[in-house]
PDB file of C-alpha atoms and ligand atoms in Angstrom:
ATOM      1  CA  UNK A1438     104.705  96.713 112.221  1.00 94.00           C
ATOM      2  CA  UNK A1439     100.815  96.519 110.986  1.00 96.00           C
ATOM      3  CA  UNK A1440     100.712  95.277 107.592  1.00 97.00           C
ATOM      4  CA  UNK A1441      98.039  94.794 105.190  1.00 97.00           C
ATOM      5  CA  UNK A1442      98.500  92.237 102.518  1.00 97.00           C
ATOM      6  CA  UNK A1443      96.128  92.376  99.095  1.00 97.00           C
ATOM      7  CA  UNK A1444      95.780  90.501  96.450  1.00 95.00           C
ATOM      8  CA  UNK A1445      93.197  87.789  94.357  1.00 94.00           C
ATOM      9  CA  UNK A1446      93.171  84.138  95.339  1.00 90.00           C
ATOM     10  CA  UNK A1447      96.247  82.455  94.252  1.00 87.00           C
ATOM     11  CA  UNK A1448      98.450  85.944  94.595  1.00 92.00           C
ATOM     12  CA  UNK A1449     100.869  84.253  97.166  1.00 91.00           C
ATOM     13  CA  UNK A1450      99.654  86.253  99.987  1.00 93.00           C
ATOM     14  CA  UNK A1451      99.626  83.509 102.222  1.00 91.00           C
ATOM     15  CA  UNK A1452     103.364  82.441 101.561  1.00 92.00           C
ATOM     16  CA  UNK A1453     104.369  85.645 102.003  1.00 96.00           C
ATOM     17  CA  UNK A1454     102.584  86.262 105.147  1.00 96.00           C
ATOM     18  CA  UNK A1455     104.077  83.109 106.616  1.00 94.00           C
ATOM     19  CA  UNK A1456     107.918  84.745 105.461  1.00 95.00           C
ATOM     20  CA  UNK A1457     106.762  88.321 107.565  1.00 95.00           C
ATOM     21  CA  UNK A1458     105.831  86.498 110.903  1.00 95.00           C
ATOM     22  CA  UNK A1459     109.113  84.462 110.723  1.00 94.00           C
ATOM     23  CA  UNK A1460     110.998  87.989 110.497  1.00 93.00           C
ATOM     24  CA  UNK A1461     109.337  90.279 112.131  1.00 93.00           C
ATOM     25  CA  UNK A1462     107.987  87.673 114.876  1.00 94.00           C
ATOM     26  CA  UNK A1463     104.447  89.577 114.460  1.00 95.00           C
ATOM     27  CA  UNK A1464     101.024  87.014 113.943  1.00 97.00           C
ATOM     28  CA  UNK A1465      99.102  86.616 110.070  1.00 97.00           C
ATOM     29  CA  UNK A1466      95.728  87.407 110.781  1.00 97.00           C
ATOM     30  CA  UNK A1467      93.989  85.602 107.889  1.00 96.00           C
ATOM     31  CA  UNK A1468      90.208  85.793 107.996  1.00 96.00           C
ATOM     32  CA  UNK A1469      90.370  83.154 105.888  1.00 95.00           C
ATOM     33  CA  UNK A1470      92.044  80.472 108.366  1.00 94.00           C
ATOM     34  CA  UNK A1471      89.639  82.144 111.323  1.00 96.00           C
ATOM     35  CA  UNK A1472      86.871  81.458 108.826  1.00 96.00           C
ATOM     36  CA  UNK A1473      87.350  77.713 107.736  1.00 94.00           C
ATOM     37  CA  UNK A1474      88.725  76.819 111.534  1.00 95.00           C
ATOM     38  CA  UNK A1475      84.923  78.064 113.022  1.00 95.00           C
ATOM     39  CA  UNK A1476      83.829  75.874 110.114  1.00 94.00           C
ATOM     40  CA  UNK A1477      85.629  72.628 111.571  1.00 93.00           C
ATOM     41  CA  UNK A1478      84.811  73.359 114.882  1.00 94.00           C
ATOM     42  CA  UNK A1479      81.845  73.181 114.148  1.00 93.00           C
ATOM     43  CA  UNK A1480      80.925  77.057 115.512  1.00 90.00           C
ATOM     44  CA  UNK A1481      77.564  78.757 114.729  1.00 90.00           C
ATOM     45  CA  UNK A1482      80.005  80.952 113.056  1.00 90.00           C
ATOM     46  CA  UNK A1483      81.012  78.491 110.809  1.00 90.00           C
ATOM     47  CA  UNK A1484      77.635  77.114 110.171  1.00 90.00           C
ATOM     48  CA  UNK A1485      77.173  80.567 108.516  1.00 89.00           C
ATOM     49  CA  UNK A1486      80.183  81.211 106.727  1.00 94.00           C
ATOM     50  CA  UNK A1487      80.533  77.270 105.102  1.00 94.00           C
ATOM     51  CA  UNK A1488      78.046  77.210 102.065  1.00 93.00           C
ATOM     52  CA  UNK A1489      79.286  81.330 101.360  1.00 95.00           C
ATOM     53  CA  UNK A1490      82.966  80.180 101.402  1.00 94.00           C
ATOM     54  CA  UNK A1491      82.507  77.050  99.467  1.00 92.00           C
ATOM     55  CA  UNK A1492      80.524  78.693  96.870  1.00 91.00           C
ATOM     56  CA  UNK A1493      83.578  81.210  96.186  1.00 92.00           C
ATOM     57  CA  UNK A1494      81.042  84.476  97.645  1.00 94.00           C
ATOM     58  CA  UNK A1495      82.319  86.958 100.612  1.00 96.00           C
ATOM     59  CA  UNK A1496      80.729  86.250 104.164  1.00 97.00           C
ATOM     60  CA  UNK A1497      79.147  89.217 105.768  1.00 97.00           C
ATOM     61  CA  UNK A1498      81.102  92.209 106.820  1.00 97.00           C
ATOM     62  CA  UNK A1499      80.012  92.161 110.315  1.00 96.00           C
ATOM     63  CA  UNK A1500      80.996  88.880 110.783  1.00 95.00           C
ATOM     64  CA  UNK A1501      84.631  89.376 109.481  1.00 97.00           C
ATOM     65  CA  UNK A1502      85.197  92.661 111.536  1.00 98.00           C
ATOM     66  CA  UNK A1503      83.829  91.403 114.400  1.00 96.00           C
ATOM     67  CA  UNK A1504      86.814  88.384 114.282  1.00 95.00           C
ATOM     68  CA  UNK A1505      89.728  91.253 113.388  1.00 97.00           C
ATOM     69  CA  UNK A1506      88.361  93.164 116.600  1.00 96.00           C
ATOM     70  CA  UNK A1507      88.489  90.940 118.654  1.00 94.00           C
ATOM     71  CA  UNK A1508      92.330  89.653 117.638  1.00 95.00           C
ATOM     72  CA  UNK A1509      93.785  93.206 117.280  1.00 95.00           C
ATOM     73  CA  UNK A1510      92.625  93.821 120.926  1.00 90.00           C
ATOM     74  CA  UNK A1511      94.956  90.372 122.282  1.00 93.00           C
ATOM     75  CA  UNK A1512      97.912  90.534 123.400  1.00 94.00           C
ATOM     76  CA  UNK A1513     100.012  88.928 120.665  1.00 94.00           C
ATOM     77  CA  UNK A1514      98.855  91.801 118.606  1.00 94.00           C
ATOM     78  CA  UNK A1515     100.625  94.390 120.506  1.00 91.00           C
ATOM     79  CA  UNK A1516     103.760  94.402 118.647  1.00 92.00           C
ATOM     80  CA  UNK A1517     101.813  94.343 115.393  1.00 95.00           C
ATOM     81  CA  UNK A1518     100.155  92.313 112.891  1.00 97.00           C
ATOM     82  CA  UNK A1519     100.026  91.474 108.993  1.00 97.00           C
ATOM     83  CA  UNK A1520      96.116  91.275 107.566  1.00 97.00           C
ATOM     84  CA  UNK A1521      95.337  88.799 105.393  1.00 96.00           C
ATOM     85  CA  UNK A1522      92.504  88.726 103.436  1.00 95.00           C
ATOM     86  CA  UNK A1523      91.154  91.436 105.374  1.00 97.00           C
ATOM     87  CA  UNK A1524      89.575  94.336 104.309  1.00 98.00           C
ATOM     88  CA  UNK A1525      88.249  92.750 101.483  1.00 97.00           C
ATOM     89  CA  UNK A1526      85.269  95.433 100.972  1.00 98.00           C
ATOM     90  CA  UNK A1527      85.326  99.095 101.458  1.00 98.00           C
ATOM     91  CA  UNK A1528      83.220  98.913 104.230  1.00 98.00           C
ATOM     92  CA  UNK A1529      85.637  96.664 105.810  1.00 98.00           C
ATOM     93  CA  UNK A1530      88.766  99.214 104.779  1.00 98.00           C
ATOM     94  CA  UNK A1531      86.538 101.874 106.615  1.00 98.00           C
ATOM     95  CA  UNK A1532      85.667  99.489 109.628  1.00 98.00           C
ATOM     96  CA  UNK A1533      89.624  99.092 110.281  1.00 98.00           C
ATOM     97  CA  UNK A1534      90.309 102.667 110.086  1.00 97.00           C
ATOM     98  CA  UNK A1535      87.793 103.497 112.763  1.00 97.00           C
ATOM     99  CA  UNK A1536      89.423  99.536 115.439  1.00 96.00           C
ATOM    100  CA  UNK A1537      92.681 101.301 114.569  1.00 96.00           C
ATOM    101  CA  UNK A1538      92.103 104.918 115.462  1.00 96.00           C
ATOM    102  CA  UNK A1539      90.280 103.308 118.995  1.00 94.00           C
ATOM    103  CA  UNK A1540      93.326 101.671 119.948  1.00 93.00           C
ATOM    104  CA  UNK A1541      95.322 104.757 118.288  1.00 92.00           C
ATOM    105  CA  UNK A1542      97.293 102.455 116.180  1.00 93.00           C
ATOM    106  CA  UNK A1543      98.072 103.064 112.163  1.00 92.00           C
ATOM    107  CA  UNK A1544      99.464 100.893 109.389  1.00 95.00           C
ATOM    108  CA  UNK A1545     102.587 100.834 108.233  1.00 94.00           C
ATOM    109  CA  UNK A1546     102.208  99.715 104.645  1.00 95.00           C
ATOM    110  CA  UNK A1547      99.027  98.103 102.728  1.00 97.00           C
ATOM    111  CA  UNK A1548     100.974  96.057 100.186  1.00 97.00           C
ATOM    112  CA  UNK A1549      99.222  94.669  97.073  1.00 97.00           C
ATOM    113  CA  UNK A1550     100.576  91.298  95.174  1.00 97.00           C
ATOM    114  CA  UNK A1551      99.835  92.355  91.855  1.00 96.00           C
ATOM    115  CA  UNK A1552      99.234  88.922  89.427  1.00 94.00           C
ATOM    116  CA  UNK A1553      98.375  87.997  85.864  1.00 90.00           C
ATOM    117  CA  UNK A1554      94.790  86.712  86.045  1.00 85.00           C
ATOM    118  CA  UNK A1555      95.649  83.984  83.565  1.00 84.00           C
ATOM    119  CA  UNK A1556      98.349  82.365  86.192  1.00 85.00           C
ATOM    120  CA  UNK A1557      95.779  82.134  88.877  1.00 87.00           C
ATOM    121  CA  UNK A1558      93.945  79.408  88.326  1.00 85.00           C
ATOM    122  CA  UNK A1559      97.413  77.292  87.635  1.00 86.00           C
ATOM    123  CA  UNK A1560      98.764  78.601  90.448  1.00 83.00           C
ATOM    124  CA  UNK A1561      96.098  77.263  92.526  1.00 85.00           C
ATOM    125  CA  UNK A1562      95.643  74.081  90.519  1.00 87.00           C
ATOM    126  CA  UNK A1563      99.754  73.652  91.666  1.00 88.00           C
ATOM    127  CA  UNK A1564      98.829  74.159  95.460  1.00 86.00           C
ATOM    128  CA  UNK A1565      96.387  71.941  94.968  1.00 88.00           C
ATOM    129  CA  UNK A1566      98.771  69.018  93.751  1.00 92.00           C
ATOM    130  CA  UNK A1567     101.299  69.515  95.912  1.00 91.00           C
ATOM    131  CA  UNK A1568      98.814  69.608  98.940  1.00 91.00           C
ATOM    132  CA  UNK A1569      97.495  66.262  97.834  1.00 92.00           C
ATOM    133  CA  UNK A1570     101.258  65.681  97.585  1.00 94.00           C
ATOM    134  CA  UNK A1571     102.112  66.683 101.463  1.00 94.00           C
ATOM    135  CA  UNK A1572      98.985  64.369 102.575  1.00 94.00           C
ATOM    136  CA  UNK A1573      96.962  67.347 103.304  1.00 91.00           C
ATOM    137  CA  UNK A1574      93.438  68.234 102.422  1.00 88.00           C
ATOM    138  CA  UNK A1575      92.299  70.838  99.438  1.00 88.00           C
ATOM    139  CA  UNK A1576      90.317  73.373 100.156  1.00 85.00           C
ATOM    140  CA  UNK A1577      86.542  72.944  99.289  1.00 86.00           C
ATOM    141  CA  UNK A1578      86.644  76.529  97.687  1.00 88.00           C
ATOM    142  CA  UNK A1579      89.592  75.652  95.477  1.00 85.00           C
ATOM    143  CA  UNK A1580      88.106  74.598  92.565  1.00 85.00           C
ATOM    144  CA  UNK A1581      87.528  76.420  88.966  1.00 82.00           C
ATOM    145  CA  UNK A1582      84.027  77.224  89.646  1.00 87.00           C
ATOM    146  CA  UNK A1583      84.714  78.696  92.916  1.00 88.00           C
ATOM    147  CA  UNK A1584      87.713  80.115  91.967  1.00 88.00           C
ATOM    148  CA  UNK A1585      86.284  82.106  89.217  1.00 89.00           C
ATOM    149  CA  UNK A1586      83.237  83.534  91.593  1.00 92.00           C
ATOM    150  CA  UNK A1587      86.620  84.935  94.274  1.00 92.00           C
ATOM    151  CA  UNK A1588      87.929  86.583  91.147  1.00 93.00           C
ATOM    152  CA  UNK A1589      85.089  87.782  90.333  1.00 94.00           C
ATOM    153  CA  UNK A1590      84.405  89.232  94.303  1.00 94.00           C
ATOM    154  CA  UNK A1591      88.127  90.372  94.089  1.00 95.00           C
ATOM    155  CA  UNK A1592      86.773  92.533  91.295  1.00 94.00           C
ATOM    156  CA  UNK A1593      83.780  93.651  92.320  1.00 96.00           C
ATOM    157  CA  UNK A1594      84.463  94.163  95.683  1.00 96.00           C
ATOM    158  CA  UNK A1595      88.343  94.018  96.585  1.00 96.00           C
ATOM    159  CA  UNK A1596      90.106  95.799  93.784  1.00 95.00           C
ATOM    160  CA  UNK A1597      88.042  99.206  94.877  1.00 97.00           C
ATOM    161  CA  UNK A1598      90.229  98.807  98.151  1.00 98.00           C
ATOM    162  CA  UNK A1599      93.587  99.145  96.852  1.00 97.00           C
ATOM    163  CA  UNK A1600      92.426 102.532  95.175  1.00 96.00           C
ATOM    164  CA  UNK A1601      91.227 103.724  98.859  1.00 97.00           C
ATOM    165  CA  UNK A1602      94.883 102.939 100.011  1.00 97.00           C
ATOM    166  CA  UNK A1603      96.082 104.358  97.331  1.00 97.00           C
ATOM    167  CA  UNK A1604      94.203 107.522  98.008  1.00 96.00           C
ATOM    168  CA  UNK A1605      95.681 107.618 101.409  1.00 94.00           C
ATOM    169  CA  UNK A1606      99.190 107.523 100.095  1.00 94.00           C
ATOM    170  CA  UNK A1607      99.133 103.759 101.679  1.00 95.00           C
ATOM    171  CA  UNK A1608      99.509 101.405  98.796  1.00 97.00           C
ATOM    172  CA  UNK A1609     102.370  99.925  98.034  1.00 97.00           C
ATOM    173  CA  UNK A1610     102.376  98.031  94.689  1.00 97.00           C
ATOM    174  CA  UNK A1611     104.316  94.513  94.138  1.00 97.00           C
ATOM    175  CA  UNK A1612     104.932  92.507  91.114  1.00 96.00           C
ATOM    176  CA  UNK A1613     103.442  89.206  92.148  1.00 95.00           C
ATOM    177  CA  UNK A1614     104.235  87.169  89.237  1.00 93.00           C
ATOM    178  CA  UNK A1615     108.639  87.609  89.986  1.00 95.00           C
ATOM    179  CA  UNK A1616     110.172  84.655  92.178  1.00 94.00           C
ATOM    180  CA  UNK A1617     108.728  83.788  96.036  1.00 95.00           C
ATOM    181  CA  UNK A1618     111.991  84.954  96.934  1.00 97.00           C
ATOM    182  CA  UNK A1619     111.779  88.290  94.398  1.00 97.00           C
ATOM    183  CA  UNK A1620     108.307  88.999  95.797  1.00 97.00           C
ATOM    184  CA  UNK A1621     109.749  88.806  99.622  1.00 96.00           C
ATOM    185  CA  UNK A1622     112.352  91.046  98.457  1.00 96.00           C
ATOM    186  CA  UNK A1623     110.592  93.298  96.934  1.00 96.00           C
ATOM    187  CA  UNK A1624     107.984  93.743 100.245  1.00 96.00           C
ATOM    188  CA  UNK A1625     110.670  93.739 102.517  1.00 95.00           C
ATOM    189  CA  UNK A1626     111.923  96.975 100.313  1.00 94.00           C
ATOM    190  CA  UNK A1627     108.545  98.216 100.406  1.00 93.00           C
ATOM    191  CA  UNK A1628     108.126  98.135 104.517  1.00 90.00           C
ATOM    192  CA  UNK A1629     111.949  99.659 104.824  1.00 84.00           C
ATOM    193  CA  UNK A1630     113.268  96.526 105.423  1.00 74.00           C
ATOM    194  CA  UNK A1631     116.781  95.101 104.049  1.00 65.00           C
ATOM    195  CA  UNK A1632     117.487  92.018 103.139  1.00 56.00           C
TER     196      UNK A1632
HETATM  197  P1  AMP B1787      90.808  83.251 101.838  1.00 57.35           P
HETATM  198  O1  AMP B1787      91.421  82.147 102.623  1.00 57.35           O
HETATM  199  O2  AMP B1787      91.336  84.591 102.255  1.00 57.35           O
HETATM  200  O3  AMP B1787      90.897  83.032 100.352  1.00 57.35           O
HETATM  201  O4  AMP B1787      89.254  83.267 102.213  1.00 57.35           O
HETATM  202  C1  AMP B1787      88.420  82.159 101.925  1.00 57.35           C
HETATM  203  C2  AMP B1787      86.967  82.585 101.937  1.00 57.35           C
HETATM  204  O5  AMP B1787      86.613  83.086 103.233  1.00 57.35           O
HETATM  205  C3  AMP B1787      86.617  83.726 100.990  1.00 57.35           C
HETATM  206  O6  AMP B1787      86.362  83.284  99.672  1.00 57.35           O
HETATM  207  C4  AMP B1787      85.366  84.289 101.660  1.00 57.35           C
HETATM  208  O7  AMP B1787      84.242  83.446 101.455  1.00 57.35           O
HETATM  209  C5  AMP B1787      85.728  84.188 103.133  1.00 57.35           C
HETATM  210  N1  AMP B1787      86.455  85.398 103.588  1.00 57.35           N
HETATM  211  C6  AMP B1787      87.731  85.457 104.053  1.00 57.35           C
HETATM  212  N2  AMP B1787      88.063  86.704 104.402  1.00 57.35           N
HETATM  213  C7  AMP B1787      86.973  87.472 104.128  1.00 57.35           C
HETATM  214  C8  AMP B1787      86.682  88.855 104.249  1.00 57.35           C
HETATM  215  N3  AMP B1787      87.591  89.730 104.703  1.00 57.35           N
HETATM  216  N4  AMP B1787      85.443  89.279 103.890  1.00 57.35           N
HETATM  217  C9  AMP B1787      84.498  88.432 103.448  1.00 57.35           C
HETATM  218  N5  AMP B1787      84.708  87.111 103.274  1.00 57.35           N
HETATM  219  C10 AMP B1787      85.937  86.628 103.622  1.00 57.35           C
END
């Protein structure tokens, strides 16, 4: 199954994404994660990508395609894969379209977390606490100022992609805001998937 997920910062893609690989025993291919681990490696890559990230801004497309290239080539992905956080620009949407049709492959379902803007930035103030909570670390770019430049990109930038989906007959729209366990629910409904 290739999945995309969509959705602003704070949508609860990332939970979500975790609950597919469990089930479908497919990898999350967040460009976020690739992006901050090529940041503590301490990668040229990373060198790039750290003050765009921090500040809230999208890196380059190249540099973002280039990373989803190379993983949808590997092995792993061979069964299939869920996107997240990628395409986040139509040039990206068009960019996948063009890896995919190379390696004849297709998606399944792009699936979009739709959210109340309002919640975000609680939501993400939550993740933050109980992050702090678990010992972890909070992200750099998870703070009100950066968190209102993402929503703004996610404007700008993102929300034109879930109209080319929907275009293609691919969307697949999700109330967000219900229950972690509503949401899963609901996307496992949307893929063909019962409970
Ligand atoms: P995320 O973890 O998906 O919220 O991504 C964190 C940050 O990484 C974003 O705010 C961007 O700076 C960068 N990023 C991640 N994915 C992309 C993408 N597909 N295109 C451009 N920038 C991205």
């Amino acid at each position: 199954m290739r999945l995309v997920l969509l959705g602003p910062p704070g949508a609860g893609k990332g939970t979500q994404a975790g609950r597919l690989v469990a089930k479908h025993a497919i990898p999350q291919l967040s460009t976020g994660d690739m992006l901050r681990a090529a940041v503590a490696e301490g990668a040229p890559l990373g060198a790039q990508a750290k003050e765009i990230m921090n500040r809230g801004e999208l890196v380059p497309d190249e540099l973002v395609i280039d990373l989803i290239d190379q993983r949808i080539g590997e092995p792993e992905c061979a069964r299939g894969f869920i996107l997240d956080g990628f395409p986040r620009t139509i040039a990206q949407a068009r960019a996948l379209d063009v890896l995919l049709a190379e390696r004849r492959m297709n998606l399944d379902a792009v699936i979009e977390l739709v959210v109340d803007e309002d919640a975000l930035l609680a939501r993400v103030e939550n993740r933050n606490r109980e992050t702090l909570k678990a010992g972890g670390v909070v992200r750099a770019d998870d703070n009100p100022d950066s968190l209102k430049i993402r929503l703004k990109a996610y404007r700008a930038q993102t929300a034109p992609v879930s109209a080319y989906y929907a275009e293609r007959g691919a969307l697949k729209q999700v109330d967000g805001m219900a229950s972690i366990d509503e949401v899963t629910a609901a996307i496992d409904g949307a893929v063909g998937v019962r409970a």
